[in-house]
PDB file of C-alpha atoms in Angstrom:
ATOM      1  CA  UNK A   1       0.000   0.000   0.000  1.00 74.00           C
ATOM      2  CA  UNK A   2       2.924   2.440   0.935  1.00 76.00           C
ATOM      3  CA  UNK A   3       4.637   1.807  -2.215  1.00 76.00           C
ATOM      4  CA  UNK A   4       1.396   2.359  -4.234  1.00 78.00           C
ATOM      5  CA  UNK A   5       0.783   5.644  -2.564  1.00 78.00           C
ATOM      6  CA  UNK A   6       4.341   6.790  -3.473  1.00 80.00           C
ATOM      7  CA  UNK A   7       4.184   5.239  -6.568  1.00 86.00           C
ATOM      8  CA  UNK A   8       0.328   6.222  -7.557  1.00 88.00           C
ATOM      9  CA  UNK A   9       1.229   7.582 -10.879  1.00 89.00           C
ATOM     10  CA  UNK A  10       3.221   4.348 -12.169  1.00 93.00           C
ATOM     11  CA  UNK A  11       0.253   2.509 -10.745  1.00 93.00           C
ATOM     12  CA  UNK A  12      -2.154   4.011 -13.046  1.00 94.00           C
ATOM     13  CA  UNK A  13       0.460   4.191 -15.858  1.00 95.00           C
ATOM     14  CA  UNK A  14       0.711   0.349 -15.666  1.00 96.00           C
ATOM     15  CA  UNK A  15      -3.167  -0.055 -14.499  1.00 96.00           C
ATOM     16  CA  UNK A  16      -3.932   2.060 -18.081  1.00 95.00           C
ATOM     17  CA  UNK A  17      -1.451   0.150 -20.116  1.00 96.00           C
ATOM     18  CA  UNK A  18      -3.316  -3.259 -19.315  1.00 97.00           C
ATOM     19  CA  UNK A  19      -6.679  -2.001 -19.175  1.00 96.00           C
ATOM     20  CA  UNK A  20      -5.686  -0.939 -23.099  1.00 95.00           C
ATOM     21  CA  UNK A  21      -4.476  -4.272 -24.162  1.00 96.00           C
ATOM     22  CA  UNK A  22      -7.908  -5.257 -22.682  1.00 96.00           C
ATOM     23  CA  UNK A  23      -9.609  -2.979 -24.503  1.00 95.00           C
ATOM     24  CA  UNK A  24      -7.636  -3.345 -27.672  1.00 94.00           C
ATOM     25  CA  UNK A  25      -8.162  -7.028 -27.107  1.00 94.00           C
ATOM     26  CA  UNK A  26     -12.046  -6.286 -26.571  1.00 93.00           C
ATOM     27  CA  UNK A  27     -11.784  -4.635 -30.060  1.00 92.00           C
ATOM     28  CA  UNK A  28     -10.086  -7.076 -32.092  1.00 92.00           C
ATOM     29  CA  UNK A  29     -12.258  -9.862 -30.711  1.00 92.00           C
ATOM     30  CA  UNK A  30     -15.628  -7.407 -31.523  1.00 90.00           C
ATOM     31  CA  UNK A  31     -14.132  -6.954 -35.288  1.00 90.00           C
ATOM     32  CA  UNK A  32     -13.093 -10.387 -36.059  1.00 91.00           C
ATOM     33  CA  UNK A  33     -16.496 -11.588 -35.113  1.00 86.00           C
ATOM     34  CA  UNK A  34     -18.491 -10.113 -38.107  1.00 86.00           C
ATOM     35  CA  UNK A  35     -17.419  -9.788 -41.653  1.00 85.00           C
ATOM     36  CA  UNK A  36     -19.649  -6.628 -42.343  1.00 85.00           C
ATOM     37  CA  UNK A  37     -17.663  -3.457 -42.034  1.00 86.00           C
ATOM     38  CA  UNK A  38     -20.681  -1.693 -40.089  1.00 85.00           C
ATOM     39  CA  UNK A  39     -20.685  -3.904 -37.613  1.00 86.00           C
ATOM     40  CA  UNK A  40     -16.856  -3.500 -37.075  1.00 88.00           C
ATOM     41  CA  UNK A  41     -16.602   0.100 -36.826  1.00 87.00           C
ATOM     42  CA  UNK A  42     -18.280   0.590 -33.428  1.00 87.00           C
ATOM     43  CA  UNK A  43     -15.491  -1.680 -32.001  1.00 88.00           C
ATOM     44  CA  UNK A  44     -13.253   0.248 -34.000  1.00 87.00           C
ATOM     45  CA  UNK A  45     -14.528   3.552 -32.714  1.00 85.00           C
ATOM     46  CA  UNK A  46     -14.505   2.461 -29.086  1.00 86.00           C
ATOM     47  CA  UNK A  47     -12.484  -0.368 -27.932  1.00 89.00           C
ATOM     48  CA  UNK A  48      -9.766   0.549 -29.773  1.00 89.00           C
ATOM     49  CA  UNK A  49      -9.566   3.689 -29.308  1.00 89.00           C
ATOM     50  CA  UNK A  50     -10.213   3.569 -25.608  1.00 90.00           C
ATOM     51  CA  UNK A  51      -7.175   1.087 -25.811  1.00 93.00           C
ATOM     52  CA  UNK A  52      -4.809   3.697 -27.440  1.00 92.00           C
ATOM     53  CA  UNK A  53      -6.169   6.394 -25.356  1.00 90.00           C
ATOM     54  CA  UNK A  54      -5.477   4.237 -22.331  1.00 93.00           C
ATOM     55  CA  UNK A  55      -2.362   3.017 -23.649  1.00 94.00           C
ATOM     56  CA  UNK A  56      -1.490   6.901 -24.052  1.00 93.00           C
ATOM     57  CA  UNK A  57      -2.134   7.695 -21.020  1.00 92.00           C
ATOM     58  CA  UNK A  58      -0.235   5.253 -19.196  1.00 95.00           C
ATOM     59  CA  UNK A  59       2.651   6.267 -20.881  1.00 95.00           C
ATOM     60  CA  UNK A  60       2.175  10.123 -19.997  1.00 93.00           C
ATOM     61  CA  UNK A  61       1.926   8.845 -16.201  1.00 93.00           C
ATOM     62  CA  UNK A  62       5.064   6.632 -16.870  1.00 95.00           C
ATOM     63  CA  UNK A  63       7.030   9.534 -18.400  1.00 95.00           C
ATOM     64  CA  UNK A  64       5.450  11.995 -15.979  1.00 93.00           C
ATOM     65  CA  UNK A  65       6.757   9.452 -13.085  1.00 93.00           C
ATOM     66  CA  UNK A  66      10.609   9.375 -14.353  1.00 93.00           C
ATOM     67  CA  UNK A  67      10.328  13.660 -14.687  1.00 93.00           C
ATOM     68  CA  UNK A  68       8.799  13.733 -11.115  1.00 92.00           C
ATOM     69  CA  UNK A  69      11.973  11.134 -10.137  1.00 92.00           C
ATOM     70  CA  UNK A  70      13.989  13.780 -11.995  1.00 92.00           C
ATOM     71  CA  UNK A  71      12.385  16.969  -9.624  1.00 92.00           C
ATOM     72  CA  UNK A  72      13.281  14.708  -6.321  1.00 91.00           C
ATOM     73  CA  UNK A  73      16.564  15.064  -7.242  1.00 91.00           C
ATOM     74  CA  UNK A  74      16.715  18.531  -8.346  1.00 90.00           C
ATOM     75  CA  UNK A  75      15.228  19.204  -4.708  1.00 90.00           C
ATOM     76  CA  UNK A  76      17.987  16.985  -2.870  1.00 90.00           C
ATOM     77  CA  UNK A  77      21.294  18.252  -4.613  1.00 88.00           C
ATOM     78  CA  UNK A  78      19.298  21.954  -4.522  1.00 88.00           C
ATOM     79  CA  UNK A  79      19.225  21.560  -0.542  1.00 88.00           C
ATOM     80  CA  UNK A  80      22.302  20.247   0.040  1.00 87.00           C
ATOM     81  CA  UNK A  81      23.743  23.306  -1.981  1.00 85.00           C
ATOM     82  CA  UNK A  82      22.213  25.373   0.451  1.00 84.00           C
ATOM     83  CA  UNK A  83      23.418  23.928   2.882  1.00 86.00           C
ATOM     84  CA  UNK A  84      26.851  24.049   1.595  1.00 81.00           C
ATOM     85  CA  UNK A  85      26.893  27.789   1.025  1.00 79.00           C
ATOM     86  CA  UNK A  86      24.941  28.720   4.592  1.00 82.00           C
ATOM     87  CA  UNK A  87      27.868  26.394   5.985  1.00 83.00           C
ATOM     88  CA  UNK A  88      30.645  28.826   3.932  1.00 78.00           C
ATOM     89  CA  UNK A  89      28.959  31.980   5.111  1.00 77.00           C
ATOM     90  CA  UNK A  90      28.898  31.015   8.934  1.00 83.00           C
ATOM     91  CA  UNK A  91      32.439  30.317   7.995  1.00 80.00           C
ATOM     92  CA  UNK A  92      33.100  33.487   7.299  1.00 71.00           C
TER      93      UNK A  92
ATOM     94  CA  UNK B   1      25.795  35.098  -4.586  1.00 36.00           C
ATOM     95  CA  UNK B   2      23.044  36.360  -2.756  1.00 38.00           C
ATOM     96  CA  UNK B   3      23.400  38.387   0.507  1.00 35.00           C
ATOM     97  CA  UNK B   4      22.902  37.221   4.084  1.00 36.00           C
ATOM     98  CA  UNK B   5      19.419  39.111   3.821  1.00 39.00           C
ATOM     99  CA  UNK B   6      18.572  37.716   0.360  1.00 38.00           C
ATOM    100  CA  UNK B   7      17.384  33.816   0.034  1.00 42.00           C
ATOM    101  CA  UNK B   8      20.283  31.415  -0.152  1.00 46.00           C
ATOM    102  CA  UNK B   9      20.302  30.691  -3.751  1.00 53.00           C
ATOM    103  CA  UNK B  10      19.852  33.802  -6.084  1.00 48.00           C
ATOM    104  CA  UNK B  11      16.381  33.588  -7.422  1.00 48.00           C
ATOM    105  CA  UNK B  12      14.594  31.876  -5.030  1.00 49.00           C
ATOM    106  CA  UNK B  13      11.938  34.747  -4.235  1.00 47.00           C
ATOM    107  CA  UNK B  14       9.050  34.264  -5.540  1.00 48.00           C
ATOM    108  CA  UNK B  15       7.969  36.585  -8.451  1.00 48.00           C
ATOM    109  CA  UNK B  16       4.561  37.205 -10.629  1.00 50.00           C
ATOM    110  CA  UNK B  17       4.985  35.056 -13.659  1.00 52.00           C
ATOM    111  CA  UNK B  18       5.370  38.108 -16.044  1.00 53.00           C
ATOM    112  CA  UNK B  19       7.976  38.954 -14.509  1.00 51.00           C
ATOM    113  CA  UNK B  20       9.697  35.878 -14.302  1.00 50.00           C
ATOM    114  CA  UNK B  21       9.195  35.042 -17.980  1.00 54.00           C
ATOM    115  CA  UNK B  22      11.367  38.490 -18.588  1.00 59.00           C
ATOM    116  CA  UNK B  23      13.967  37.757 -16.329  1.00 66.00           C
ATOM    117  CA  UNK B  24      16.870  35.496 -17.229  1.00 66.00           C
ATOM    118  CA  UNK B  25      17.301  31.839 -16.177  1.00 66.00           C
ATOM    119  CA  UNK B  26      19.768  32.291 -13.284  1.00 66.00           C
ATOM    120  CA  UNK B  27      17.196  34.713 -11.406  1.00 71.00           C
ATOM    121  CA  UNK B  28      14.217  33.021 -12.231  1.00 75.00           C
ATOM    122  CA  UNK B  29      12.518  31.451  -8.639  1.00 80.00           C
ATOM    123  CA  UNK B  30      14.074  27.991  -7.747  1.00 82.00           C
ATOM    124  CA  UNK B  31      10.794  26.085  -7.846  1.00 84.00           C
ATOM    125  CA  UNK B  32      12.657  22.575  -7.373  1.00 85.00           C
ATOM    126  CA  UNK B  33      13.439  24.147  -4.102  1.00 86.00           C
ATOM    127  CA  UNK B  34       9.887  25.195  -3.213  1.00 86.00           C
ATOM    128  CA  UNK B  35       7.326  22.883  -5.367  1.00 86.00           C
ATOM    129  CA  UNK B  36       6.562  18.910  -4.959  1.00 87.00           C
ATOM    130  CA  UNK B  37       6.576  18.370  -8.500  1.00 89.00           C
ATOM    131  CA  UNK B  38       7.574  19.674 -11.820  1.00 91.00           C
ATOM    132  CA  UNK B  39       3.594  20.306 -12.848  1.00 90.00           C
ATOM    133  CA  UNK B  40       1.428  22.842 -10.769  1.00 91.00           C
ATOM    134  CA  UNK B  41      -2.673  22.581 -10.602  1.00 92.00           C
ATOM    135  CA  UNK B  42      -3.183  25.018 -13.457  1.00 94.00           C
ATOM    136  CA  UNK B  43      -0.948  22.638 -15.663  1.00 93.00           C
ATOM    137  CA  UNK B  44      -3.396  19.565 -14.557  1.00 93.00           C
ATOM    138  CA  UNK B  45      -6.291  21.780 -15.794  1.00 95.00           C
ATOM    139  CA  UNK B  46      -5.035  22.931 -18.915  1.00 95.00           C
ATOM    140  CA  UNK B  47      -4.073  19.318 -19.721  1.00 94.00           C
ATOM    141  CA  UNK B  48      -7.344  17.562 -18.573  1.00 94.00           C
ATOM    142  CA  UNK B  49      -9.852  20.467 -20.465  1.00 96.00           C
ATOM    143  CA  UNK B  50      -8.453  19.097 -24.527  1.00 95.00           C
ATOM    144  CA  UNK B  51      -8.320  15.429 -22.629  1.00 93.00           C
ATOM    145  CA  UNK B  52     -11.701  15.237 -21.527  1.00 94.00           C
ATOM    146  CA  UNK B  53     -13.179  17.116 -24.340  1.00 96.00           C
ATOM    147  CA  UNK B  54     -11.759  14.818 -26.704  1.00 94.00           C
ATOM    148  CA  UNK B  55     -12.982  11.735 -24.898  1.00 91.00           C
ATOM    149  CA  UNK B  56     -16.403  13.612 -25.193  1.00 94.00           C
ATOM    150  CA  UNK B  57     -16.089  13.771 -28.770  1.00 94.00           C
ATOM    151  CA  UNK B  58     -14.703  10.205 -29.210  1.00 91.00           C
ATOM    152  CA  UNK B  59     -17.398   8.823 -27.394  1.00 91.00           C
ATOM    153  CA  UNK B  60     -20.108  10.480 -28.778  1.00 93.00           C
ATOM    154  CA  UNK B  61     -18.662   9.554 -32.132  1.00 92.00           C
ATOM    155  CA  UNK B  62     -19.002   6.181 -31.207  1.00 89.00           C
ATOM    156  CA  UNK B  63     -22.548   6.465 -29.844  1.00 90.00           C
ATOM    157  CA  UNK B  64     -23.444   7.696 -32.735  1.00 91.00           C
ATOM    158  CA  UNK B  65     -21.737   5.314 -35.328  1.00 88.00           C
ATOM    159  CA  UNK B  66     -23.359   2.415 -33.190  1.00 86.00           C
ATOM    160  CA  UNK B  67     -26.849   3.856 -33.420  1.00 84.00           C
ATOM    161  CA  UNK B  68     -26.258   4.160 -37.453  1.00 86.00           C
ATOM    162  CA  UNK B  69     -26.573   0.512 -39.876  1.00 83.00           C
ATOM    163  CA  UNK B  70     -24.841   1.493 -43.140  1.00 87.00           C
ATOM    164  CA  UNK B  71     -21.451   2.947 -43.836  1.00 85.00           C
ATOM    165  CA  UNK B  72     -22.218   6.067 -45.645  1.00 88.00           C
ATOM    166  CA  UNK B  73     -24.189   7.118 -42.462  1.00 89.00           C
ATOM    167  CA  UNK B  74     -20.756   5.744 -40.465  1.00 89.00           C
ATOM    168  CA  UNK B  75     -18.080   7.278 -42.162  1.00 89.00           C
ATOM    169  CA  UNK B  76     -18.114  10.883 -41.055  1.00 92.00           C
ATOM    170  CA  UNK B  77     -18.540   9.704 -37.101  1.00 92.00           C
ATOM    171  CA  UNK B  78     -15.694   7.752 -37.858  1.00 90.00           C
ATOM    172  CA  UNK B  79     -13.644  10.324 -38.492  1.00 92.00           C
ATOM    173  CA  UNK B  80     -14.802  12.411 -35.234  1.00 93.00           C
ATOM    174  CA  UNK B  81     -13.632   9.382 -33.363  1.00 91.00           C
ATOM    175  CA  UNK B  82     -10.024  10.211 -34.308  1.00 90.00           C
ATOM    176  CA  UNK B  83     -10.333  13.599 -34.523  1.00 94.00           C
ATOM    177  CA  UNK B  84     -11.713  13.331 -30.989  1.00 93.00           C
ATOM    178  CA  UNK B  85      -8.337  11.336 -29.684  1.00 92.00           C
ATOM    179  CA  UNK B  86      -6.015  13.365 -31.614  1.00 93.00           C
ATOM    180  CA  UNK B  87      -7.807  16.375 -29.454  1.00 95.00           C
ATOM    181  CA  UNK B  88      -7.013  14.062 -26.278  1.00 93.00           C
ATOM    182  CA  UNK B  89      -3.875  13.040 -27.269  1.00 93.00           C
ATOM    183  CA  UNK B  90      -2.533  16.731 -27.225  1.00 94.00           C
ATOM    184  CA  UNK B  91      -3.249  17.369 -23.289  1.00 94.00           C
ATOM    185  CA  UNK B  92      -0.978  14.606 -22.928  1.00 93.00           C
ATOM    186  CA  UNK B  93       1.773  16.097 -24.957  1.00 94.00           C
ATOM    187  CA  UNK B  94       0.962  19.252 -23.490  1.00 95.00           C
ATOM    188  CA  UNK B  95       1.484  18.060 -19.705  1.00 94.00           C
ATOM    189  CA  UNK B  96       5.003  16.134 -21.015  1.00 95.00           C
ATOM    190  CA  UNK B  97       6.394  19.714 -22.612  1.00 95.00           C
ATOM    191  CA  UNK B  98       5.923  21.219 -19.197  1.00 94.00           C
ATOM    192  CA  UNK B  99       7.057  19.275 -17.231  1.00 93.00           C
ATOM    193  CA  UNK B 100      10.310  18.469 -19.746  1.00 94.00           C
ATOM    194  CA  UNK B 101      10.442  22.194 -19.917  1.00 92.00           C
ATOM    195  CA  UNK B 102      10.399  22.776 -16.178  1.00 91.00           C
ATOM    196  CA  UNK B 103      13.093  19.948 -15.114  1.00 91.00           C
ATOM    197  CA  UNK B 104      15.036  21.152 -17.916  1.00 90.00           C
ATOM    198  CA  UNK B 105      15.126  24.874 -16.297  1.00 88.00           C
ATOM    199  CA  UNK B 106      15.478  23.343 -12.636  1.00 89.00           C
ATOM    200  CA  UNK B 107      18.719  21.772 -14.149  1.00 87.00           C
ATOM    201  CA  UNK B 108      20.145  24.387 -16.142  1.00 84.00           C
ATOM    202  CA  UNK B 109      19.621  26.688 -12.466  1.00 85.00           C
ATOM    203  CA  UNK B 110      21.108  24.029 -10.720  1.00 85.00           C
ATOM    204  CA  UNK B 111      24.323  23.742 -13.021  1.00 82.00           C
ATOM    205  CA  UNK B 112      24.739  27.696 -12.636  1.00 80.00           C
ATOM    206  CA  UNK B 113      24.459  27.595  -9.076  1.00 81.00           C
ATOM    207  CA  UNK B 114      27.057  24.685  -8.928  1.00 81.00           C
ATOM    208  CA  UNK B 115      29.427  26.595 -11.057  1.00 78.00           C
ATOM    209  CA  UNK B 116      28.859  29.727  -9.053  1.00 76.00           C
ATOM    210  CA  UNK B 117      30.379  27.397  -5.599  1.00 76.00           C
ATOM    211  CA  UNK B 118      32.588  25.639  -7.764  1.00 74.00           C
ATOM    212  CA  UNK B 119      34.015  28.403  -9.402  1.00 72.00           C
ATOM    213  CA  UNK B 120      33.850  27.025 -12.840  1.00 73.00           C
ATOM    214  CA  UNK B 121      33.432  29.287 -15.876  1.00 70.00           C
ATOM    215  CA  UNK B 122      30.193  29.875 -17.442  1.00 69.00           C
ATOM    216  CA  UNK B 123      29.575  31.024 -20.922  1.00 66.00           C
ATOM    217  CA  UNK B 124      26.583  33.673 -21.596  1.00 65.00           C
ATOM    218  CA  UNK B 125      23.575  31.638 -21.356  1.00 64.00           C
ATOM    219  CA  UNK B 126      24.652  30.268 -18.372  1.00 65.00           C
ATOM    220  CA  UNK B 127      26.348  27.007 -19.427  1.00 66.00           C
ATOM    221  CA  UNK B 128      29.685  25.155 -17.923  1.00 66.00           C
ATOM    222  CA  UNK B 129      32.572  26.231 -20.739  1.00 62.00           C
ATOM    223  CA  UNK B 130      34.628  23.153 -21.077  1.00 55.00           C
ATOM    224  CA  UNK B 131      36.097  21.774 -24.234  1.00 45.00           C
ATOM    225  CA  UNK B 132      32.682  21.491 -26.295  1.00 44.00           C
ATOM    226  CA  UNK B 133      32.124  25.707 -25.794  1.00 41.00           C
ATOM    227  CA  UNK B 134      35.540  27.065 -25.780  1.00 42.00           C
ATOM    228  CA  UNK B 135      37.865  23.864 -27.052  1.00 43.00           C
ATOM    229  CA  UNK B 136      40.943  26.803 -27.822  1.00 45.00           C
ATOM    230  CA  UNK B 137      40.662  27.176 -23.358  1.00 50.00           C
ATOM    231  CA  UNK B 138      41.342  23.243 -22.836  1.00 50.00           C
ATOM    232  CA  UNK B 139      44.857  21.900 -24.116  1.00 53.00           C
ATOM    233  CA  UNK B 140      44.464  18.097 -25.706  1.00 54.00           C
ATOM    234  CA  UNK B 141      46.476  16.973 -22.978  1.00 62.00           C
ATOM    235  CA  UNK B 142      44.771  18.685 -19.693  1.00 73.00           C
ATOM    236  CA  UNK B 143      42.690  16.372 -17.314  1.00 79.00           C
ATOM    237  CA  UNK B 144      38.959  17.579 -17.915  1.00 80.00           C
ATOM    238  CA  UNK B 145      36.324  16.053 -15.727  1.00 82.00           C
ATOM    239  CA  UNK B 146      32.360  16.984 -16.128  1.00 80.00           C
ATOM    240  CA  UNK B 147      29.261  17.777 -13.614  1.00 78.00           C
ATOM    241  CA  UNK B 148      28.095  14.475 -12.563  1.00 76.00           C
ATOM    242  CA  UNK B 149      31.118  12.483 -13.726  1.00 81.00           C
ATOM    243  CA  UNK B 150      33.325   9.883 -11.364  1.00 79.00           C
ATOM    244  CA  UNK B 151      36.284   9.658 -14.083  1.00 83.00           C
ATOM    245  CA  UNK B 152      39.028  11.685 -15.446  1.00 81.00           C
ATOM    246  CA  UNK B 153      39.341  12.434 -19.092  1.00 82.00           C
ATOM    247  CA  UNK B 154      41.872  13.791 -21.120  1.00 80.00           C
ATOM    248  CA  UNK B 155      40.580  16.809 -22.894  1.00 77.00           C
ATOM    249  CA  UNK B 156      40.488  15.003 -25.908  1.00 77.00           C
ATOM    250  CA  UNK B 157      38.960  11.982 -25.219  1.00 80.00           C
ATOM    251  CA  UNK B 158      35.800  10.991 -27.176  1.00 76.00           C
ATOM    252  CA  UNK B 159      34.092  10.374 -23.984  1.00 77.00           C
ATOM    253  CA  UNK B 160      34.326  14.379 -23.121  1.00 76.00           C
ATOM    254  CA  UNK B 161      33.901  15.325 -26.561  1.00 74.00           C
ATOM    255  CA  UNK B 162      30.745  17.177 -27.083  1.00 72.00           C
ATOM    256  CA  UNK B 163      30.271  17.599 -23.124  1.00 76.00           C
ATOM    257  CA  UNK B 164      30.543  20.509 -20.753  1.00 74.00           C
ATOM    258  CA  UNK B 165      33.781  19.840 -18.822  1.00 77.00           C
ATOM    259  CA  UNK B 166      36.003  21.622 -16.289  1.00 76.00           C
ATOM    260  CA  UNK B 167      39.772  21.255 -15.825  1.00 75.00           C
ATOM    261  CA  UNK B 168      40.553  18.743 -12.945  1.00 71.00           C
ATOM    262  CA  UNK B 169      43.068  16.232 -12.074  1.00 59.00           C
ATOM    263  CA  UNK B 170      43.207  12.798 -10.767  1.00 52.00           C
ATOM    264  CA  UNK B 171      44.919  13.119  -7.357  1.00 51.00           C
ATOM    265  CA  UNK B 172      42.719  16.751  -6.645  1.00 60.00           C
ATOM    266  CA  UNK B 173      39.187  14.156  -5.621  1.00 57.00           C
ATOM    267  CA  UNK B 174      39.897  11.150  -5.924  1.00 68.00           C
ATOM    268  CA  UNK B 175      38.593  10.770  -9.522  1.00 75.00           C
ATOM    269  CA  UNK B 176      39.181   7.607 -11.184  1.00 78.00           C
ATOM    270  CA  UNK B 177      41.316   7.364 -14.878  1.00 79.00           C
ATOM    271  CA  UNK B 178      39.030   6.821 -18.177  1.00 82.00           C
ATOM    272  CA  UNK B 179      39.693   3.644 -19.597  1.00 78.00           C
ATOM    273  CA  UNK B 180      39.772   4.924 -22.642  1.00 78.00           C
ATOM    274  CA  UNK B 181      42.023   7.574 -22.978  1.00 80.00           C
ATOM    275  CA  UNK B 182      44.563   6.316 -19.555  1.00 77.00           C
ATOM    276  CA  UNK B 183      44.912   9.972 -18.368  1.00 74.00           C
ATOM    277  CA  UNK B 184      48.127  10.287 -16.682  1.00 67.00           C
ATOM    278  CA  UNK B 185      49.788   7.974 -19.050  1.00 65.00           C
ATOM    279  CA  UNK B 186      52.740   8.856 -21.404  1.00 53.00           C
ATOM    280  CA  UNK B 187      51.154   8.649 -24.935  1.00 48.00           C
TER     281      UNK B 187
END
């Protein structure tokens, strides 16, 4: 649980990517059923497109994550500058 | 460097966004030091509005396509179905730019406030010189070493080319020799 809550956006990222190969699976199952091109466009139109849409979004979250990561240590090496130079000017 | 009255690290006031978008990237507020993450609310919301609306369109696209029995009557819902992702599609790659964008300033801050301790020359927009900027500065046989970096290069070596570096040497912190280019060999 404590590693989900740190973690929520990589959670979703991967909970989106599988929920797309669902829905991309959804889709290709739907289409593959009916030889009439009618009847395959409605799967077309929204289980596949749900599944790149979800599959879209999980990588945004993933990529999103890794810049987040990034920021973290941005923060740490911005403190311990800081730090450092309220350390040199007690010094002086 | 800032006074004893001013915030540590030059910049780190916080300032009206006109006024930041003016100034240059050294002065600009040091929001690694101040926000959670690289994205702020009003990035969410500009990113969500093209999202959801395009997942509006999509799926009404659909609804409608479903509700129709020949493919004349299909066609032009089909389209709105992509139409409507492409619209979704660019909130993502909207929230990705900013964020890119504002780790990408964090670091470039970062680097000039490093340099600034460290002493290391900076060219005018606020890079490390080393031999990528200002090659005619850095001999082919001094020790060049770069932000970030655990080994020792000479100045030449293909592993520094094309990097920011700074003159160092291997006995001044305990930086290990390249494998490539054996600083401190004879050649």
């Amino acid at each position: 649980m404590n590693l989900l809550r740190t973690q929520w956006d990589r959670a979703i990222a991967i909970a989106c990517a599988i929920g797309g190969v669902v829905a991309l699976f959804v889709g290709w199952f739907g289409t593959s059923g009916t030889e009439h091109v009618a009847e395959q466009l409605p799967y077309i139109a929204s289980s596949s497109i749900t599944g790149i849409f979800l599959l879209g979004v999980g990588a945004t979250l993933w990529l999103t994550a890794d810049l987040r990561d990034e920021w973290r240590e941005l923060r740490r090496v911005g403190n311990l500058l800081e730090t450092e130079l309220a350390q040199r000017r007690a010094h002086r | 460097m800032p006074t004893a009255e001013a915030p540590v690290l030059a910049g780190t006031a916080r300032r009206s966004r006109p006024a930041a978008a003016r100034t240059p990237l050294s002065e600009r507020p040091r929001l690694y030091l101040t926000q959670p993450t690289p994205w702020r609310r009003a990035h969410v919301t500009r990113a969500l509005i093209p999202a959801l609306l395009g997942a509006v369109v999509s799926a009404v696209c659909w609804w409608q396509i479903s509700g129709k029995v020949t493919l004349e009557a299909q066609q032009g819902w089909f389209v709105g179905s992509f139409l409507g992702a492409a619209i979704a599609a660019l909130g993502g790659v909207y929230f990705l730019l900013v964020n890119l964008r504002e780790v990408y300033v964090g670091k470039r801050q970062l680097v000039a406030d490093l340099a600034e301790v460290m002493d290391w020359p900076l060219t005018r927009d606020g890079r490390v010189r080393g031999t990528a900027l200002a090659g005619d500065e850095i001999a082919g046989d001094d020790l060049v070493t770069g932000p970030g970096m655990t080994l020792v290069h000479r100045a030449d070596c293909q592993v520094a080319r094309g990097k920011a570096m700074f003159p160092a040497t291997v006995a001044e912190a305990g930086y290990g020799r390249c494998g490539i280019c054996l600083p401190g060999d004879a050649q």
